[in-house]
Amino acid sequence: MAAAADVFDYIIVGAGSAGSVLAHRLTEDPDVRVLVLEAGPGDRGPMSVILHMPSAFAYPLASDRYNWYYHSEPDPHMDGRAMYCPRGRVLGGSSSINGMVYIRGHALDYEGWSRYKGLADWSYADCLPYFRKAETREQGGDDYRGDRGPLKVATGRCDNPLYEAFIEAGQQAGYARTEDMNGFRQEGLGPMDMTVHQGRRCSTAVAYLRPAMARPNLQVRTRALVTRVLFEPGSDPARAIGVEVANGAHLDRIRATREVILCGGAINSPQILQLSGVGDPDALRGHGITPVVPLRGVGENLQDHLETYVQVACTQPITLYSAMSLPAKAKIGAQWLLTGTGLGATNHFEAGGFIRSAAGVEQPDLQYHFLPMAISYDGSSPASFHGYQAHVGPMRSTSRGFVRLRNADPKVPPRILFNYMSTEQDRIEMRAAIRLTREIFGQKAFDPFRGASVSPTDEVRTDAQIDAHIRQHAESALHPSCTCRMGADDDAAAVTDGQGRVHGTRGLRVVDASIMPDVVSGNLNAPTIMMAEKIADAIRGRTPLPRSTAPWFTHPHWRTRQR
């Protein structure tokens, strides 16, 4: 029997992007008691500078201090490589270790969601008000952007001339400049937004969770590994009544009188469901787990963005390579600690964009992040020369993977397979990504800076050569999603309904990127926050925000022109 102190109205599993939002919004009601359980540590302490200094994000991505540090199964279409899959394990979750890029996705992504049975209220008109509710943009609000939300968003200053060269080269190649790819027009190249405020990372722990922790009706416990959801014996449908939590060698049980809400993300949420007996009953029995709710879609439909780097040597010493020596890093760190300014106060992804890979593609399907340095995303391949690079990859992959239990031990990472590049469509789009990026880098704007092609080299030209390069070098853009996807309960692939409620259960909900029916065209932190804001209103029984009437841009000649 649980003690009275271990009974809450809501138990939120995971203090990441969605969990922090829900903790904040649910505890706005002073009569509701909420417990947040986070498997990782807090986001403060001697080592936490690597979480809060924007330019230091490569460090938590490359270590397991604040990171689940997952790796996939050998991927059959990537030369058998085990693909790295970092996931946040800290207050703020992946919003505390990610690259801080703030991108919402394209309006047509949400129009596509709304066409699934049971998801009519996930259209762009329904979602845009919640993007605005969550955000405060430093330039102010408008019909697309918010100015009163908890999440602080800044736009890249683009002081390094290479940023402007990239945007100008795009225009010379025939692509438009867009000043706000989260506004009316996503398509084009321009400055990018980041979740940075006054030179510090604005994670959801900073924006949502910390303010809520001052309320007496919220309790947050770190280093609390949830091993399974508990169900009321004999209930039909199965009613979630709490969770089991590993406490050293002991297992504690904590009761929820209203709901258990899983916010573990696209890897951990399906893992916890399966450990709890929710999933493919045959697979569960194979691990000695008694099925409680047969849902074969749990852990399936895994989607992600794959990206590659197009790297070029720079003939002028103006890149971030100058900042990579120990004395330079010390100087940058000291300036940031003292003033919150300088090279330490940005994620350096200050320019980017979206283009269409071919005529007949209605919305952009390739995304760019431009970086004035040649280095791997997580810092595992240090810069050794002055260079610049574009991260580029398809936005709406047709490949599908899975997250499945390895065994019944909750401390053992699940089996993850992305199945990247398993379809010809994905290979076609990635080939276009390489060739179109080379064309942009070949424009006049880069003439003062362009050195030799570094990766891929000039010799990589044919379809087969590009395919081989991708298999050997492409990496995850770190956007796993869709493993507990929303949809109507008569759809065998759907796990949750349009409010995140798990089919076949009561009192159990999933709210995170795993419930996306399809991955959006862009980074996932902003959409995940939006989804949590929207579902928080549903949980509280509040009237949804009024639908937006703001239009969006579609290229007038998309059927016949690539640009």
XYZ file of C-alpha atoms in Angstrom:
563
model
C 0.000 0.000 0.000
C 1.406 3.397 -0.995
C 1.792 5.993 1.715
C -0.401 9.103 1.519
C 2.644 11.183 0.581
C 3.054 9.001 -2.512
C -0.374 9.673 -3.962
C -0.725 12.364 -6.644
C -3.393 13.435 -9.084
C -1.025 13.236 -12.040
C 2.298 11.440 -12.450
C 4.387 12.740 -15.351
C 7.155 10.371 -16.448
C 9.964 12.403 -17.984
C 10.914 16.045 -17.408
C 11.735 16.786 -21.033
C 10.160 19.102 -23.581
C 6.607 17.828 -23.104
C 6.835 16.825 -19.446
C 8.054 20.257 -18.363
C 5.241 21.982 -20.253
C 2.613 19.716 -18.704
C 4.030 20.183 -15.209
C 3.791 23.936 -15.645
C 0.286 23.996 -17.092
C -1.333 21.363 -14.862
C -0.038 22.983 -11.667
C -1.626 26.285 -12.647
C -4.608 24.681 -10.920
C -3.679 24.909 -7.208
C -6.010 22.031 -6.335
C -4.054 19.541 -8.445
C -1.005 17.639 -7.098
C 1.570 16.687 -9.723
C 4.669 14.500 -9.504
C 7.367 14.606 -12.191
C 9.758 11.667 -12.338
C 13.014 12.145 -14.269
C 15.505 9.309 -14.735
C 18.439 11.694 -15.060
C 19.966 14.353 -12.811
C 19.085 18.000 -12.363
C 20.282 20.689 -14.759
C 22.359 22.559 -12.199
C 25.694 21.850 -10.597
C 29.433 22.110 -11.347
C 29.201 20.447 -14.763
C 25.968 22.091 -15.884
C 27.755 24.895 -17.741
C 27.816 22.557 -20.762
C 24.003 22.550 -20.669
C 23.473 26.286 -20.411
C 26.262 27.661 -22.642
C 24.772 27.499 -26.143
C 28.017 26.877 -28.016
C 28.878 23.944 -25.722
C 26.005 21.705 -26.816
C 28.383 19.225 -28.489
C 29.644 18.138 -25.057
C 26.408 16.720 -23.603
C 25.628 15.218 -27.013
C 28.915 13.327 -26.962
C 28.795 11.988 -23.383
C 26.449 9.950 -21.209
C 26.340 12.351 -18.248
C 23.024 13.888 -19.323
C 22.272 11.560 -22.197
C 20.829 8.055 -22.640
C 23.566 7.591 -25.249
C 21.586 5.117 -27.319
C 22.860 3.351 -30.413
C 20.755 1.549 -32.965
C 20.972 -1.998 -34.203
C 23.296 -2.384 -37.211
C 21.394 -0.566 -39.959
C 21.141 -2.776 -43.058
C 21.104 0.106 -45.548
C 23.896 2.084 -43.855
C 26.706 -0.456 -44.299
C 25.668 -2.118 -41.054
C 26.579 0.927 -38.953
C 25.113 1.270 -35.452
C 23.631 4.761 -35.640
C 24.093 7.090 -32.689
C 20.845 8.229 -31.042
C 21.423 10.643 -28.129
C 18.385 11.396 -25.958
C 18.256 13.803 -23.042
C 18.387 12.278 -19.554
C 18.222 15.408 -17.403
C 15.704 18.049 -16.391
C 14.630 19.547 -19.682
C 15.297 16.276 -21.501
C 16.546 16.695 -25.032
C 15.771 20.425 -24.891
C 18.730 20.625 -22.487
C 21.212 18.926 -24.834
C 19.955 19.657 -28.349
C 21.226 22.172 -30.896
C 18.582 24.727 -29.815
C 17.237 25.199 -33.346
C 13.663 26.509 -33.205
C 11.748 25.305 -36.247
C 8.031 24.517 -36.239
C 7.637 22.550 -39.460
C 5.512 23.393 -42.480
C 1.811 24.218 -42.367
C 1.064 21.302 -44.695
C 2.579 18.875 -42.161
C -0.268 19.649 -39.795
C -2.815 19.671 -42.602
C -1.614 16.130 -43.267
C -2.035 15.164 -39.615
C -5.599 16.438 -39.641
C -6.529 14.078 -42.470
C -5.929 11.026 -40.284
C -9.107 9.623 -38.793
C -9.711 11.152 -35.377
C -7.187 13.997 -35.794
C -9.303 16.702 -37.442
C -8.325 19.236 -34.749
C -4.578 18.959 -35.504
C -4.689 21.195 -38.586
C -2.303 24.139 -38.932
C -5.130 26.488 -37.931
C -5.521 24.523 -34.688
C -1.792 24.228 -33.933
C -0.549 27.739 -34.755
C -2.273 29.364 -31.725
C -0.392 26.967 -29.431
C 2.942 27.714 -31.077
C 2.208 31.377 -30.370
C 1.088 30.652 -26.798
C 4.375 28.917 -25.994
C 6.712 31.543 -27.419
C 8.193 34.933 -26.762
C 10.189 36.028 -29.793
C 12.719 38.751 -29.164
C 11.568 40.727 -32.241
C 7.970 40.697 -31.012
C 4.802 38.898 -31.999
C 2.493 38.902 -34.993
C -0.095 36.583 -36.549
C 2.512 33.789 -36.563
C 4.819 34.553 -33.649
C 4.164 34.828 -29.919
C 5.270 37.537 -27.499
C 3.966 36.361 -24.102
C 4.960 32.693 -23.828
C 7.463 31.019 -21.482
C 9.854 29.869 -24.246
C 12.286 32.593 -25.299
C 13.336 32.543 -28.954
C 16.094 34.591 -30.595
C 17.065 34.953 -34.244
C 20.652 34.446 -35.383
C 22.632 37.653 -35.835
C 24.599 36.219 -38.783
C 27.653 38.381 -38.000
C 30.090 36.003 -39.698
C 30.180 36.854 -43.438
C 29.813 33.175 -44.326
C 26.200 33.196 -43.127
C 25.256 35.963 -45.516
C 27.272 34.279 -48.268
C 25.126 31.175 -47.840
C 21.861 33.117 -48.001
C 23.052 35.227 -50.941
C 24.299 32.130 -52.780
C 20.850 30.636 -52.384
C 19.338 33.702 -54.031
C 21.878 33.519 -56.843
C 20.858 29.895 -57.361
C 17.219 30.937 -57.669
C 15.882 30.420 -54.136
C 14.102 33.154 -52.219
C 15.337 34.755 -49.049
C 12.955 34.218 -46.137
C 13.308 36.352 -43.047
C 11.139 34.066 -40.915
C 10.906 30.392 -41.809
C 8.491 29.973 -38.862
C 6.175 32.612 -40.288
C 4.288 32.923 -43.555
C 7.055 31.464 -45.712
C 9.182 28.477 -44.769
C 10.569 27.957 -48.282
C 13.872 29.719 -48.930
C 17.125 30.487 -47.115
C 17.563 32.937 -44.280
C 18.438 33.502 -40.625
C 17.398 30.756 -38.193
C 15.789 30.963 -34.771
C 17.220 29.421 -31.621
C 15.947 28.777 -28.086
C 18.490 31.129 -26.532
C 17.754 34.041 -24.210
C 20.303 36.583 -23.019
C 23.089 34.302 -24.138
C 21.846 31.175 -22.322
C 20.010 28.065 -23.474
C 16.284 28.351 -22.902
C 15.378 24.713 -22.301
C 11.920 23.687 -21.171
C 13.416 23.164 -17.716
C 14.350 26.850 -17.678
C 11.210 28.129 -19.396
C 8.527 25.919 -17.853
C 9.694 23.585 -15.113
C 11.769 25.856 -12.866
C 9.008 28.469 -12.504
C 6.495 25.723 -11.721
C 8.788 24.194 -9.085
C 8.086 27.218 -6.895
C 4.485 26.026 -6.565
C 3.624 23.836 -3.554
C 1.537 21.443 -5.662
C 4.453 20.254 -7.821
C 7.076 17.737 -6.772
C 10.025 16.813 -8.999
C 12.182 13.763 -8.339
C 15.389 13.180 -10.282
C 17.311 9.919 -10.791
C 13.961 8.140 -10.673
C 13.772 5.345 -13.246
C 10.191 4.294 -13.944
C 10.141 0.562 -14.608
C 6.480 0.154 -15.557
C 2.963 1.547 -15.347
C 0.707 -0.123 -12.797
C -2.844 -1.124 -13.744
C -5.817 -1.834 -11.536
C -6.249 -5.624 -11.450
C -9.221 -6.848 -13.455
C -10.195 -3.432 -14.800
C -11.671 -3.329 -18.295
C -10.537 -1.241 -20.018
C -7.228 -1.371 -18.183
C -7.000 1.527 -15.730
C -3.592 3.009 -14.934
C -3.295 3.636 -11.200
C 0.378 4.526 -10.790
C 3.961 3.612 -11.579
C 6.763 1.466 -10.250
C 10.062 3.275 -9.697
C 13.516 1.812 -9.164
C 15.013 3.073 -5.920
C 18.381 1.397 -5.640
C 17.690 -2.293 -5.159
C 14.072 -1.574 -4.191
C 10.964 -0.877 -6.235
C 8.649 1.848 -4.979
C 5.032 2.179 -6.050
C 3.488 5.612 -6.479
C -0.216 6.095 -7.072
C -1.958 8.426 -9.507
C -5.627 9.162 -8.856
C -6.266 10.783 -12.239
C -3.611 9.971 -14.851
C -0.166 8.631 -15.601
C 1.332 10.663 -18.442
C 4.343 9.259 -20.278
C 6.648 11.971 -21.649
C 9.751 9.880 -22.231
C 10.116 10.551 -25.937
C 10.079 8.338 -29.002
C 12.439 5.756 -27.499
C 11.541 5.598 -23.815
C 7.754 5.955 -23.984
C 7.216 2.844 -26.142
C 9.785 1.007 -24.014
C 7.828 1.769 -20.826
C 4.536 0.803 -22.466
C 5.937 -2.548 -23.537
C 7.472 -3.174 -20.105
C 3.983 -2.482 -18.711
C 2.286 -5.058 -20.930
C 1.043 -2.642 -23.596
C 2.139 -3.698 -27.074
C 2.358 -6.669 -29.400
C 1.140 -9.542 -27.198
C 3.251 -12.170 -28.943
C 6.441 -10.144 -28.521
C 5.594 -9.389 -24.880
C 5.052 -13.046 -24.048
C 8.406 -13.800 -25.644
C 10.006 -11.609 -22.971
C 7.946 -13.127 -20.147
C 5.667 -10.087 -19.872
C 1.938 -10.662 -19.426
C 0.025 -8.663 -22.048
C -2.404 -6.137 -20.548
C -3.463 -4.226 -23.657
C -2.797 -5.641 -27.149
C -1.522 -2.734 -29.255
C 0.715 -3.919 -32.059
C 1.608 -0.379 -33.074
C 3.607 0.367 -29.909
C 7.203 1.038 -30.907
C 6.521 0.710 -34.627
C 6.471 3.480 -37.269
C 9.787 4.969 -36.026
C 10.688 7.977 -38.170
C 13.678 10.292 -38.136
C 15.577 12.769 -40.287
C 18.876 11.629 -41.763
C 21.375 14.280 -42.783
C 24.785 14.554 -44.358
C 27.420 17.275 -44.320
C 28.625 19.008 -47.452
C 31.976 20.456 -46.373
C 34.222 22.924 -48.175
C 37.596 24.357 -47.151
C 37.619 28.110 -46.556
C 40.405 30.247 -48.045
C 40.030 32.968 -45.417
C 40.694 32.474 -41.669
C 37.227 33.618 -40.648
C 35.653 30.325 -39.583
C 35.095 28.962 -36.086
C 38.261 26.901 -36.452
C 40.024 29.913 -34.894
C 37.976 29.295 -31.746
C 38.960 25.648 -31.298
C 42.298 26.030 -29.480
C 42.324 25.691 -25.698
C 43.303 29.351 -25.097
C 40.537 30.499 -27.447
C 37.959 28.290 -25.733
C 39.055 29.595 -22.340
C 38.634 33.169 -23.508
C 35.209 32.442 -25.002
C 34.101 30.677 -21.821
C 35.297 33.496 -19.602
C 33.487 36.109 -21.681
C 30.297 34.072 -21.600
C 30.475 33.489 -17.838
C 31.109 37.163 -17.134
C 28.822 38.819 -19.663
C 26.673 36.175 -21.383
C 27.940 37.379 -24.745
C 30.400 36.395 -27.460
C 30.850 33.156 -29.380
C 29.672 31.155 -26.384
C 26.210 32.757 -26.521
C 25.033 31.192 -29.795
C 24.502 27.707 -31.187
C 26.190 28.908 -34.425
C 23.345 27.511 -36.536
C 22.374 31.058 -37.434
C 21.433 30.514 -41.073
C 19.640 27.732 -42.871
C 16.578 27.075 -44.896
C 14.216 24.811 -46.770
C 14.006 24.008 -50.463
C 12.118 21.553 -52.668
C 14.120 18.742 -54.212
C 12.200 18.576 -57.496
C 9.333 20.025 -59.478
C 6.057 18.496 -58.379
C 6.964 18.636 -54.676
C 4.429 20.954 -53.056
C 6.263 21.862 -49.854
C 9.978 21.985 -49.029
C 11.422 18.527 -48.459
C 15.104 19.369 -47.855
C 16.355 21.294 -44.811
C 19.630 23.176 -44.354
C 21.561 24.097 -41.240
C 24.623 26.142 -42.206
C 27.696 26.191 -39.959
C 30.819 28.337 -40.478
C 33.053 25.422 -39.514
C 33.703 21.875 -40.754
C 33.008 19.575 -37.806
C 30.633 16.796 -36.781
C 27.361 17.764 -35.102
C 28.299 16.197 -31.767
C 31.935 17.318 -31.856
C 33.257 13.774 -32.272
C 35.195 14.774 -35.401
C 37.185 17.887 -34.424
C 37.791 20.642 -36.939
C 41.313 20.523 -38.358
C 41.154 23.315 -40.940
C 39.214 26.425 -41.841
C 36.026 25.301 -43.543
C 32.254 25.614 -43.684
C 29.446 23.129 -44.127
C 25.780 22.653 -44.804
C 23.861 19.978 -42.955
C 21.237 18.777 -45.429
C 18.737 15.938 -45.571
C 15.211 14.915 -46.566
C 12.368 15.996 -44.308
C 9.731 13.340 -44.970
C 11.517 10.034 -45.162
C 9.523 7.043 -46.367
C 11.708 4.619 -44.377
C 10.255 3.170 -41.175
C 11.910 1.547 -38.188
C 11.005 0.363 -34.697
C 11.711 0.433 -30.960
C 11.345 -3.013 -29.356
C 12.361 -4.549 -26.065
C 15.640 -6.399 -25.898
C 14.439 -8.126 -22.745
C 12.236 -7.404 -19.730
C 14.930 -5.518 -17.786
C 14.000 -1.800 -17.711
C 17.671 -0.871 -17.298
C 18.609 -2.480 -20.617
C 18.273 -0.169 -23.643
C 15.659 -1.279 -26.165
C 16.415 -2.414 -29.680
C 16.298 0.565 -32.037
C 16.335 0.252 -35.815
C 15.791 3.306 -38.005
C 16.070 1.447 -41.308
C 17.468 4.584 -42.944
C 17.634 4.779 -46.759
C 15.568 1.643 -47.175
C 13.444 3.143 -49.966
C 14.389 4.409 -53.397
C 12.497 7.654 -52.737
C 14.784 8.439 -49.805
C 17.844 7.750 -51.936
C 16.543 9.986 -54.726
C 15.995 12.863 -52.294
C 19.422 12.485 -50.687
C 21.138 12.500 -54.080
C 19.276 15.711 -54.897
C 20.362 17.152 -51.550
C 24.039 16.646 -52.376
C 23.782 18.002 -55.910
C 21.667 21.032 -55.043
C 23.965 21.959 -52.153
C 26.999 21.793 -54.418
C 25.201 24.137 -56.794
C 24.569 26.645 -53.992
C 28.172 26.471 -52.799
C 29.286 27.052 -56.409
C 27.608 30.457 -56.632
C 29.457 33.762 -56.887
C 28.785 34.695 -53.245
C 31.235 31.990 -52.141
C 33.987 32.969 -54.603
C 35.995 34.876 -51.938
C 35.883 31.906 -49.556
C 35.718 28.686 -51.580
C 38.560 26.203 -51.258
C 38.624 22.511 -52.112
C 35.612 20.249 -51.617
C 36.264 18.180 -48.500
C 33.259 15.912 -48.121
C 32.008 14.549 -50.383
C 35.036 14.980 -52.602
C 34.708 16.074 -56.211
C 35.141 12.474 -57.313
C 31.789 11.522 -55.758
C 29.454 12.184 -58.688
C 27.331 9.234 -59.812
C 24.193 7.986 -58.090
C 26.072 4.917 -56.886
C 28.935 7.002 -55.515
C 26.589 9.361 -53.691
C 24.636 6.419 -52.280
C 27.866 4.872 -50.990
C 28.916 8.184 -49.436
C 25.586 8.465 -47.618
C 25.814 4.914 -46.315
C 29.282 5.628 -44.940
C 28.867 9.156 -43.593
C 25.268 10.277 -43.041
C 24.090 10.759 -39.457
C 20.846 11.135 -37.597
C 19.542 14.684 -37.293
C 18.326 13.476 -33.874
C 14.587 13.667 -34.516
C 13.162 10.218 -33.598
C 9.383 10.258 -33.546
C 6.045 8.542 -34.292
C 6.440 5.322 -32.243
C 3.143 5.827 -30.324
C 1.346 7.620 -33.075
C -2.037 9.267 -32.759
C -5.036 8.014 -34.702
C -8.477 6.468 -34.475
C -8.733 3.457 -32.190
C -9.907 1.201 -35.028
C -6.603 1.765 -36.799
C -4.330 -1.119 -35.797
C -1.222 1.045 -36.157
C -2.433 3.822 -33.844
C -1.428 3.764 -30.181
C -3.048 6.953 -28.888
C -6.046 9.082 -29.734
C -5.958 12.754 -30.672
C -5.406 13.747 -27.038
C -2.609 11.282 -26.378
C -4.812 8.788 -24.503
C -3.594 5.219 -24.965
C -6.175 3.081 -26.719
C -7.691 0.343 -24.593
C -6.811 2.070 -21.315
C -8.096 4.635 -18.867
C -5.930 7.128 -17.029
C -2.904 6.601 -19.299
C -1.633 9.128 -21.770
C 1.483 9.684 -23.911
C 2.545 13.238 -24.733
C 5.818 13.673 -26.616
C 7.216 13.360 -30.160
C 6.268 9.677 -30.216
C 2.592 10.524 -30.809
C 3.252 12.414 -34.046
C 1.501 10.494 -36.819
C 4.207 11.614 -39.257
C 7.450 13.469 -38.641
C 7.227 17.187 -39.394
C 9.411 19.089 -41.850
C 11.933 20.490 -39.431
C 13.348 20.157 -35.934
C 11.112 18.586 -33.292
C 11.534 20.600 -30.101
C 9.113 23.393 -31.020
C 6.384 21.010 -32.295
C 6.693 18.852 -29.165
C 6.215 21.904 -26.941
C 3.215 22.953 -29.021
C 1.656 19.497 -28.703
C 2.083 19.544 -24.926
C 0.510 22.998 -24.697
C -2.454 21.835 -26.760
C -3.002 18.582 -24.870
C -2.592 20.378 -21.519
C -5.727 22.343 -22.352
C -7.516 19.085 -23.196
C -6.470 17.486 -19.902
C -7.706 20.504 -17.982
C -11.003 20.552 -19.869
C -10.361 23.998 -21.255
C -11.817 25.327 -24.473
C -9.194 25.121 -27.252
C -7.648 28.383 -28.365
C -9.444 30.046 -31.302
C -8.298 28.705 -34.648
C -5.897 30.836 -36.671
C -6.797 32.295 -40.051
C -3.176 33.053 -40.999
C -2.268 31.848 -44.502
C 0.944 30.132 -45.575
C 3.139 30.293 -48.655
C 3.054 27.687 -51.398
C 5.224 28.244 -54.458
C 2.840 29.230 -57.269
C 4.707 27.062 -59.787
C 5.532 24.071 -57.603
C 4.013 21.618 -60.046
C 6.398 22.581 -62.846
C 9.422 24.217 -61.178
C 11.893 23.077 -58.552
C 12.610 26.675 -57.508
